[in-house]
Structure formats: structure tokens, C-alpha cells
GROMACS .gro file of C-alpha atoms in nm:
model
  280
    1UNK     CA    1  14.228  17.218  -2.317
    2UNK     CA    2  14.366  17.255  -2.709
    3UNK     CA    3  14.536  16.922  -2.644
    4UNK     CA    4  14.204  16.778  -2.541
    5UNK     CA    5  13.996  16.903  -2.786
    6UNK     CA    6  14.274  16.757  -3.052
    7UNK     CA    7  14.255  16.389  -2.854
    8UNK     CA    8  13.868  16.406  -2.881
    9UNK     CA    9  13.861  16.501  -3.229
   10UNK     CA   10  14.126  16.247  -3.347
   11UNK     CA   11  13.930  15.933  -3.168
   12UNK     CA   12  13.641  16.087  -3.315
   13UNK     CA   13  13.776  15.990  -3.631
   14UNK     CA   14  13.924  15.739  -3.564
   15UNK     CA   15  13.601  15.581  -3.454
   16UNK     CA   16  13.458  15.724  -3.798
   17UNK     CA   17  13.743  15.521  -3.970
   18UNK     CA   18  13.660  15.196  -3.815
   19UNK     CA   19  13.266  15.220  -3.841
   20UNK     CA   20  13.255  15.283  -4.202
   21UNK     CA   21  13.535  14.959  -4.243
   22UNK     CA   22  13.308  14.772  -4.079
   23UNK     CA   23  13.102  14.531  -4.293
   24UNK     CA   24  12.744  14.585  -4.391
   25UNK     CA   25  12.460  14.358  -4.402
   26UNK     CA   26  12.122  14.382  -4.582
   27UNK     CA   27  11.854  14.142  -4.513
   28UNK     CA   28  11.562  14.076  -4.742
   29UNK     CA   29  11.266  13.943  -4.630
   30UNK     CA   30  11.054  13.760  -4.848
   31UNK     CA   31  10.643  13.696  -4.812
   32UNK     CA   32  10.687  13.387  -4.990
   33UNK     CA   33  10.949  13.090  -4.950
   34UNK     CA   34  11.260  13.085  -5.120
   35UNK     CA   35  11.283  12.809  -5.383
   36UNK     CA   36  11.619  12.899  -5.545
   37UNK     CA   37  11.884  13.168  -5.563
   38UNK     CA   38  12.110  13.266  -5.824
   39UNK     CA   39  12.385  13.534  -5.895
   40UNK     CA   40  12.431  13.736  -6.227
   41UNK     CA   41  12.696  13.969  -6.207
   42UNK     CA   42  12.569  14.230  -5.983
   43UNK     CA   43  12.208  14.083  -5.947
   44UNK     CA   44  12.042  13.818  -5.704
   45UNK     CA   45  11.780  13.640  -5.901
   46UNK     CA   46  11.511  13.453  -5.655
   47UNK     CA   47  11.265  13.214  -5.745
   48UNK     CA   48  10.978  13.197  -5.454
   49UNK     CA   49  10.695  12.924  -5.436
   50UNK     CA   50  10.423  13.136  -5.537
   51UNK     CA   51  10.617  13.149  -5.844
   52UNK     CA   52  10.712  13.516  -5.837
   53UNK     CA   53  11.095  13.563  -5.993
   54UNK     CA   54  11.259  13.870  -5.863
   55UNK     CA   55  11.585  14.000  -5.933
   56UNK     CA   56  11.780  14.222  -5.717
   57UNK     CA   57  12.077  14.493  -5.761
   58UNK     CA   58  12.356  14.360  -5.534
   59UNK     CA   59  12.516  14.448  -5.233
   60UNK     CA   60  12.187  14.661  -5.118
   61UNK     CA   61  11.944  14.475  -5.223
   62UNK     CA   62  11.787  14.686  -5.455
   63UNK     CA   63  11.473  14.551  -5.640
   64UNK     CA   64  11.543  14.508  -6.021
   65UNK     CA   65  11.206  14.379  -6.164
   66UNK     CA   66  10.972  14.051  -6.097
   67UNK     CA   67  10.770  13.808  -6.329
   68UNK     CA   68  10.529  13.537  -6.246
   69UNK     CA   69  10.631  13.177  -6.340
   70UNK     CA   70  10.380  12.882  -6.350
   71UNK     CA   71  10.586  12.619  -6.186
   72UNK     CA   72  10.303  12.420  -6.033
   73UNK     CA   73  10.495  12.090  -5.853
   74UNK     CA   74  10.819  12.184  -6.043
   75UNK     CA   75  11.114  12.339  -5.786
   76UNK     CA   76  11.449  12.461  -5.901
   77UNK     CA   77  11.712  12.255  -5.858
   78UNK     CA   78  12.004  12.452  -5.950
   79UNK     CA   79  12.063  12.819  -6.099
   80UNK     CA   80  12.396  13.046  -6.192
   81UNK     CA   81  12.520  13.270  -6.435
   82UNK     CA   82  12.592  13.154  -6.814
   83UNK     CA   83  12.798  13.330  -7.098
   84UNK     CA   84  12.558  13.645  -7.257
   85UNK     CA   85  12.480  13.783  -6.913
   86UNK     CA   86  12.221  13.556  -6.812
   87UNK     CA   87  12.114  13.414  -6.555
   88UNK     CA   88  11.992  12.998  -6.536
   89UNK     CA   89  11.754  12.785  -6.348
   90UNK     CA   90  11.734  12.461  -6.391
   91UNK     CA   91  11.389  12.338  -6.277
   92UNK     CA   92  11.317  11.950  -6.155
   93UNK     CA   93  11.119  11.851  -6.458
   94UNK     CA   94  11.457  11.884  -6.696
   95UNK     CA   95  11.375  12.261  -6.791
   96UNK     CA   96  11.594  12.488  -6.850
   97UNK     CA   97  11.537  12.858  -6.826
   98UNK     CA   98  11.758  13.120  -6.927
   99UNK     CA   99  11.671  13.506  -6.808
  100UNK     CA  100  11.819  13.847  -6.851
  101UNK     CA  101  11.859  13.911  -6.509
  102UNK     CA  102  11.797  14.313  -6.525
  103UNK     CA  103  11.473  14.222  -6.755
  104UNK     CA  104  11.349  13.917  -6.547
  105UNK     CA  105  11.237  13.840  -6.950
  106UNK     CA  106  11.287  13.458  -7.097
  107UNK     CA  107  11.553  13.421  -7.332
  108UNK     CA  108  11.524  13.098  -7.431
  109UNK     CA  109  11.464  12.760  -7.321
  110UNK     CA  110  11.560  12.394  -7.340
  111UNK     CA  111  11.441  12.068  -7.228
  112UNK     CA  112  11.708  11.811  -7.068
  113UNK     CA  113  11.578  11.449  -7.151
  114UNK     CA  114  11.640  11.135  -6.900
  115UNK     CA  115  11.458  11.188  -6.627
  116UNK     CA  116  11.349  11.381  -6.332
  117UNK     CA  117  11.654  11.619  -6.224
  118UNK     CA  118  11.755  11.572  -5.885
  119UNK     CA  119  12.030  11.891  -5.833
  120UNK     CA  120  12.242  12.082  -6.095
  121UNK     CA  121  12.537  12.358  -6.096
  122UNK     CA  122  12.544  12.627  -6.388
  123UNK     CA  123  12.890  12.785  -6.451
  124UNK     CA  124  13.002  12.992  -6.734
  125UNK     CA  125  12.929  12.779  -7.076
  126UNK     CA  126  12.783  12.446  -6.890
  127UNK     CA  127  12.472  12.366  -6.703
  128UNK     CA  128  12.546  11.962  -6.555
  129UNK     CA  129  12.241  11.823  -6.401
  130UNK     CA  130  12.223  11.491  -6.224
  131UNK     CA  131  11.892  11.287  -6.313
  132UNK     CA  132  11.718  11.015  -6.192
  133UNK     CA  133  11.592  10.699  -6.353
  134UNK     CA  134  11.455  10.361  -6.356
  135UNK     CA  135  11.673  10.101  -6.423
  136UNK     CA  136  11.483   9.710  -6.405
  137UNK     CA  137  11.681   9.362  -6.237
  138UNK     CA  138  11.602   9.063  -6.176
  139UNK     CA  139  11.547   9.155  -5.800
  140UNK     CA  140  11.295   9.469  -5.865
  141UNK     CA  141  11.326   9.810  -6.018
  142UNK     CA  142  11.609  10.089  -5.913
  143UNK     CA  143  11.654  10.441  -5.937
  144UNK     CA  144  12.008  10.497  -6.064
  145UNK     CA  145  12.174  10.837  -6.172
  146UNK     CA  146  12.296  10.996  -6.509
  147UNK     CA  147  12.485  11.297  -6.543
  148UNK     CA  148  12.350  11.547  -6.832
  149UNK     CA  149  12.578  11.828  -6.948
  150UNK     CA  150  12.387  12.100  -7.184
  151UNK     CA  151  12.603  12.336  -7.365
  152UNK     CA  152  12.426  12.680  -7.364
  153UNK     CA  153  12.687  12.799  -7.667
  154UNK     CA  154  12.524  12.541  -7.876
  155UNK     CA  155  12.198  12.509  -7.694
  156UNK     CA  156  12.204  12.135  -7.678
  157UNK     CA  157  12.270  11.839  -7.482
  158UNK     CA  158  12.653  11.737  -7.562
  159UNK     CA  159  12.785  11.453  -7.295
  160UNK     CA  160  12.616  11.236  -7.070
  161UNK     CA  161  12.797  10.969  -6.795
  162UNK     CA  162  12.571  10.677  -6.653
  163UNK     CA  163  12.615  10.310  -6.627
  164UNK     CA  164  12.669  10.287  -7.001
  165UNK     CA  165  12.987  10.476  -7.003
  166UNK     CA  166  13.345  10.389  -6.954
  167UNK     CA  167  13.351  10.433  -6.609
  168UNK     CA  168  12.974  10.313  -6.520
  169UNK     CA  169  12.798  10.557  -6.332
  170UNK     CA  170  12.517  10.433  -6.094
  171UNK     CA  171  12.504  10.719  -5.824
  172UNK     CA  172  12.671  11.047  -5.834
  173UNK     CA  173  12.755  11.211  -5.474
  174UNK     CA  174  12.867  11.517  -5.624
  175UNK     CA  175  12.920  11.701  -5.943
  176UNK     CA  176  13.158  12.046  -5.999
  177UNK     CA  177  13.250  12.212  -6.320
  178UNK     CA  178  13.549  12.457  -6.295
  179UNK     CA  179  13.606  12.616  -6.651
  180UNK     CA  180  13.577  12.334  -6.925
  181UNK     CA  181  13.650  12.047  -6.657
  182UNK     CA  182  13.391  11.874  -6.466
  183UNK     CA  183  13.413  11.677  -6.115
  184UNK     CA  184  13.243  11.384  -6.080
  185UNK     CA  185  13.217  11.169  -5.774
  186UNK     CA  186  13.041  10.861  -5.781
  187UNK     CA  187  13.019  10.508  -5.791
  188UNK     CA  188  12.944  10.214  -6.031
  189UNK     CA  189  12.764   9.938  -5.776
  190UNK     CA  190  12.412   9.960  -5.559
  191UNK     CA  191  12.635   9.821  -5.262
  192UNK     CA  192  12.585  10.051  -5.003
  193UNK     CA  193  12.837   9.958  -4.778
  194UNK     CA  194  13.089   9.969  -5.092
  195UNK     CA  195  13.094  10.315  -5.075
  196UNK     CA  196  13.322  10.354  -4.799
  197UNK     CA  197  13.621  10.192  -5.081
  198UNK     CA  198  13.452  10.182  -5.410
  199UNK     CA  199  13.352  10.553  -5.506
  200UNK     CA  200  13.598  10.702  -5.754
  201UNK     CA  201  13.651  11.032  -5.902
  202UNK     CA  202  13.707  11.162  -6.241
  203UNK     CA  203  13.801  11.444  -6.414
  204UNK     CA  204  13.651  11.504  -6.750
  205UNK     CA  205  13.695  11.800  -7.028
  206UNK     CA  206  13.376  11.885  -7.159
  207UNK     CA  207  13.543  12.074  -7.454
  208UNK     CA  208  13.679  11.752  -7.603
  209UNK     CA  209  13.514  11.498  -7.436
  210UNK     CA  210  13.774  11.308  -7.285
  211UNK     CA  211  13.873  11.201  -6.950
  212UNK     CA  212  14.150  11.365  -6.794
  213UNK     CA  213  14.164  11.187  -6.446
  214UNK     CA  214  14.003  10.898  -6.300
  215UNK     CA  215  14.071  10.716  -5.949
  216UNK     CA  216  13.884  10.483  -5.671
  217UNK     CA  217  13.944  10.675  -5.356
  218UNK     CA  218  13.676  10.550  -5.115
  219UNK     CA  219  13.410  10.775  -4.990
  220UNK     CA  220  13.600  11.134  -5.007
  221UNK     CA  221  13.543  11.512  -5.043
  222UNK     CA  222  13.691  11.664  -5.313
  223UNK     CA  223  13.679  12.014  -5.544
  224UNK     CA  224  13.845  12.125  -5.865
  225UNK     CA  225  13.940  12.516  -5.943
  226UNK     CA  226  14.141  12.536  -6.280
  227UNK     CA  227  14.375  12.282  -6.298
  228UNK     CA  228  14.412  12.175  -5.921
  229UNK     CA  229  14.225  11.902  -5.787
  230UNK     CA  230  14.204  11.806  -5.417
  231UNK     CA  231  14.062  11.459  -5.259
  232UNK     CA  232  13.998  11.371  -4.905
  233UNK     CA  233  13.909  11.044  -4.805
  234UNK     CA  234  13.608  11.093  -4.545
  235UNK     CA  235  13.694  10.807  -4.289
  236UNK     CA  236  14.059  10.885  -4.230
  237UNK     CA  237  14.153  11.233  -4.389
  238UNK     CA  238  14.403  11.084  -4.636
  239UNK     CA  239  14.393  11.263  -4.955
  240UNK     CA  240  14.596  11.426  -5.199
  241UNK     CA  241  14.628  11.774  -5.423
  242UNK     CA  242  14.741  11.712  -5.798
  243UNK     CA  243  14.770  11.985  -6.064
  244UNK     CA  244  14.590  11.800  -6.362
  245UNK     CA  245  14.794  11.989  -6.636
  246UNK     CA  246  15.148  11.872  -6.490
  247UNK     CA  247  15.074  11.572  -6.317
  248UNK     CA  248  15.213  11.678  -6.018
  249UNK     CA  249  15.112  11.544  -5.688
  250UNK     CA  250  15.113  11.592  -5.304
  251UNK     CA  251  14.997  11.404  -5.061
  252UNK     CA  252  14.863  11.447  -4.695
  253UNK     CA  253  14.698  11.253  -4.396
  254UNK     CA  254  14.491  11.475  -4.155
  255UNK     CA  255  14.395  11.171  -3.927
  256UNK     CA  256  14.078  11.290  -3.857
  257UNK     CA  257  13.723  11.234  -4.062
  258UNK     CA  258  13.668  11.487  -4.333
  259UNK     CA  259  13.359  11.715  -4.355
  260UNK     CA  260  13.461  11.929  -4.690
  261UNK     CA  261  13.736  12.000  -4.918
  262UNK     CA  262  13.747  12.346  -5.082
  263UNK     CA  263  14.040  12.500  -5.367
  264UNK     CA  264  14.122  12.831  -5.363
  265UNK     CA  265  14.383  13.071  -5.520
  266UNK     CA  266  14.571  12.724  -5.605
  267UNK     CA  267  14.570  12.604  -5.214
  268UNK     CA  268  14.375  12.340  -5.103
  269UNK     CA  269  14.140  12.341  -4.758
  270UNK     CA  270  13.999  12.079  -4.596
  271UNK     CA  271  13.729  12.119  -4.302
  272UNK     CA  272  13.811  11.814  -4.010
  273UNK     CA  273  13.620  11.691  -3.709
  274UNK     CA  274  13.757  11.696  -3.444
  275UNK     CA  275  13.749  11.381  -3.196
  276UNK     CA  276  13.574  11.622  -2.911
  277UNK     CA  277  13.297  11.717  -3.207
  278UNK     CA  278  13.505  12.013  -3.291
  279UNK     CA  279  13.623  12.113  -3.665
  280UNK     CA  280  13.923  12.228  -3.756
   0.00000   0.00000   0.00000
């Protein structure tokens, strides 16, 4: 019976052990649809259409505080954190809004010029947006894309990339910024087609303004974290990973088509499809 009573109470405990390792999840449910999310240290900022801003203590949940935005038309199109503790949206008609995040008060704001912003990432010192504007030829007018980056350290608009630049920017297909480097994939033609071998990537430093990396890989996936930067071509899976401060290089072949491309801990990832419509 004593032998029992010790088997019961040690898978009693054990049971205990493995409940409370078990992950928790907390679900918010909003009235009012979600517009944009962004994370502050330990707070969730949300931005809903009725233009209520709430800010919550992570993991629980926890409501922080709330203000009342006019957006009208105007959606977020981007948010993060920024140096100071704040938190960032970055709103479709080029304003930018910087919050204290346990306050859910302004701090300041700024106004990006060039057009209506189409998406934008906030990390650390940078907020890069990606607007759109008209651009005239001889065969009818075009909306083509330029890349703003605002520096939040000097509260102003420091680099730009569109089809005035070095490497002539008409569409961007994605934009990253790890640290003072930002990804930029693109393309300098309207071809459509061309995509499949004309999109490039480069690599610039937004601390000095110079370009640290620039190659035509054909439509790819690709991500940068610190100094590694890893490329998939979409159609095929060949790619490579190259640390941008040595100049070293590997490269791979996956055969298959390429859905995403992810760095992490200095290893690179990349998400295939699978002939069957698997991933892998």
C-alpha cells in the first residue's frame, strides 16, 4: 500500500511538472479590427479602426492604457520599437508617430515626403518605408517605388534609393534593416516578366551611406541578421550565404522552388515546396 501511495504521489508530480512546462496562451479579443501591431519591450501596442490605440503588458495580456487617434482613411503600414523606449507607427499618409508605449502619450512626430507609403519596418535607430509615386512616359503614367529611410536619432529623413540612384530602383519586393544595414530587393525595369532574372539585391549601411553588397540574382528570397546574408533564387532554390564583413561565401542548390529564407543565430533557413505541394 506505502509503495502505492509513493507511485501515486510521484506521477502526481510528475504530471504537475509537465503541466506547468507546458506553454501558455492568452487570447485577446478585440471589438474593433486590428489595423497594426507593434512590440515595445514588454508591451503590445495595437492600433484598431475605430482609432482606439491600446497598449498591453506582455505575455498576459495585461491592459496598459488606450488613446483615441483620428486616422480617418489613413491605416498603419508598419510599427516597431525605436531607441528611447518607444514604440513607432508608421501610418500610409507618410506619418510618423512615436509613443511611450506604457503612456500611450505622443512623443513626437515627423512627416516622410514622396508619396503615399505602401509598407515599412521600424528597428532600433531606422524606420525604412517604401512609397509610391507617379512617374510620366511617353506610353502613360506609372506608379514606381522609392525607399525612404528616417533616422529617429536625428529626427530626419537621411537616405533615399529610387530610379535616380546608383542602382535605379523602380519596384522594391522587400526591404529589411538588421542593425545599421538595410536589405533591399528590387528591380530597375517595369518588365514584368524580367523579374524572374533581373531583380538584384543590395546591401547598404545606413550609418555611412554606402553600399556594401549589390548582385542580380533573379526573383529570390533573402534576409540579413548582422553580418550574414542569405539569397534564394525562387524558381530553382539556388542561393547562397555570405558573411558581408569577411567576404566569405557558401553556396547551395535545394532544387525545389523557394517560399522564404530566414537567418538566425548565424545559420541560414530556407522554407521549400515540395513537388507533392508539401514544404520542407
Amino acid at each position: 500500500m506505502r509503495s502505492f501511495l509513493w507511485a501515486a504521489l510521484f506521477l502526481l508530480a510528475t504530471l504537475a511538472l509537465l503541466a506547468s512546462a507546458q506553454p501558455s496562451v492568452t487570447a485577446l479579443e478585440p471589438e474593433a479590427e486590428v489595423l497594426g501591431l507593434a512590440v515595445s519591450g514588454n508591451h503590445l501596442a495595437a492600433v484598431y479602426a475605430n482609432g482606439t490605440l491600446a497598449t498591453y503588458e506582455l505575455p498576459l495580456l495585461t491592459p496598459v492604457c488606450s488613446a483615441r487617434w483620428n486616422l480617418g482613411a489613413v491605416k498603419p503600414v508598419g510599427g516597431g520599437a525605436v531607441e528611447g523606449g518607444l514604440a513607432v507607427f508608421v501610418l500610409s499618409n507618410g506619418t510618423v508617430v512615436a509613443f511611450n508605449p506604457a503612456s500611450c502619450s505622443v512623443a513626437w512626430k515627423a512627416e516622410l515626403p514622396g508619396g503615399r507609403l505602401e509598407r515599412a519596418v521600424v528597428g532600433g535607430r531606422w524606420v525604412v518605408a517604401v512609397a509610391k509615386y507617379g512617374y510620366s512616359t511617353e506610353k502613360g503614367s506609372l506608379e514606381l517605388d522609392r525607399v525612404l529611410v528616417y533616422d529617429v536619432v536625428l529626427r530626419a529623413l537621411t537616405f533615399k534609393v529610387d530610379r535616380n540612384s546608383d542602382i535605379r530602383l523602380v519596384y522594391a519586393f522587400d526591404v529589411k534593416v538588421s542593425g545599421n544595414l538595410l536589405l533591399l530587393v528590387g528591380i530597375d525595369t517595369t518588365c514584368e516578366i524580367c523579374r524572374l532574372t533581373d531583380t538584384y539585391v543590395v546591401v547598404y549601411n545606413l550609418s555611412t551611406f554606402e553600399r556594401v553588397f549589390a548582385e542580380r540574382i533573379g526573383e529570390c528570397k533573402a534576409d540579413l541578421r548582422g553580418s550574414a546574408l542569405l539569397a534564394a533564387r525562387v524558381e530553382d532554390g539556388t542561393g547562397f550565404m555570405s558573411n558581408l564583413l569577411t567576404g566569405a561565401r557558401w553556396e547551395f542548390k535545394v532544387g525545389s522552388r523557394i517560399a522564404d529564407a530566414r537567418v538566425s543565430g548565424g545559420e541560414g533557413y530556407v522554407l521549400a515546396q515540395q513537388p507533392e505541394g508539401g514544404v520542407a
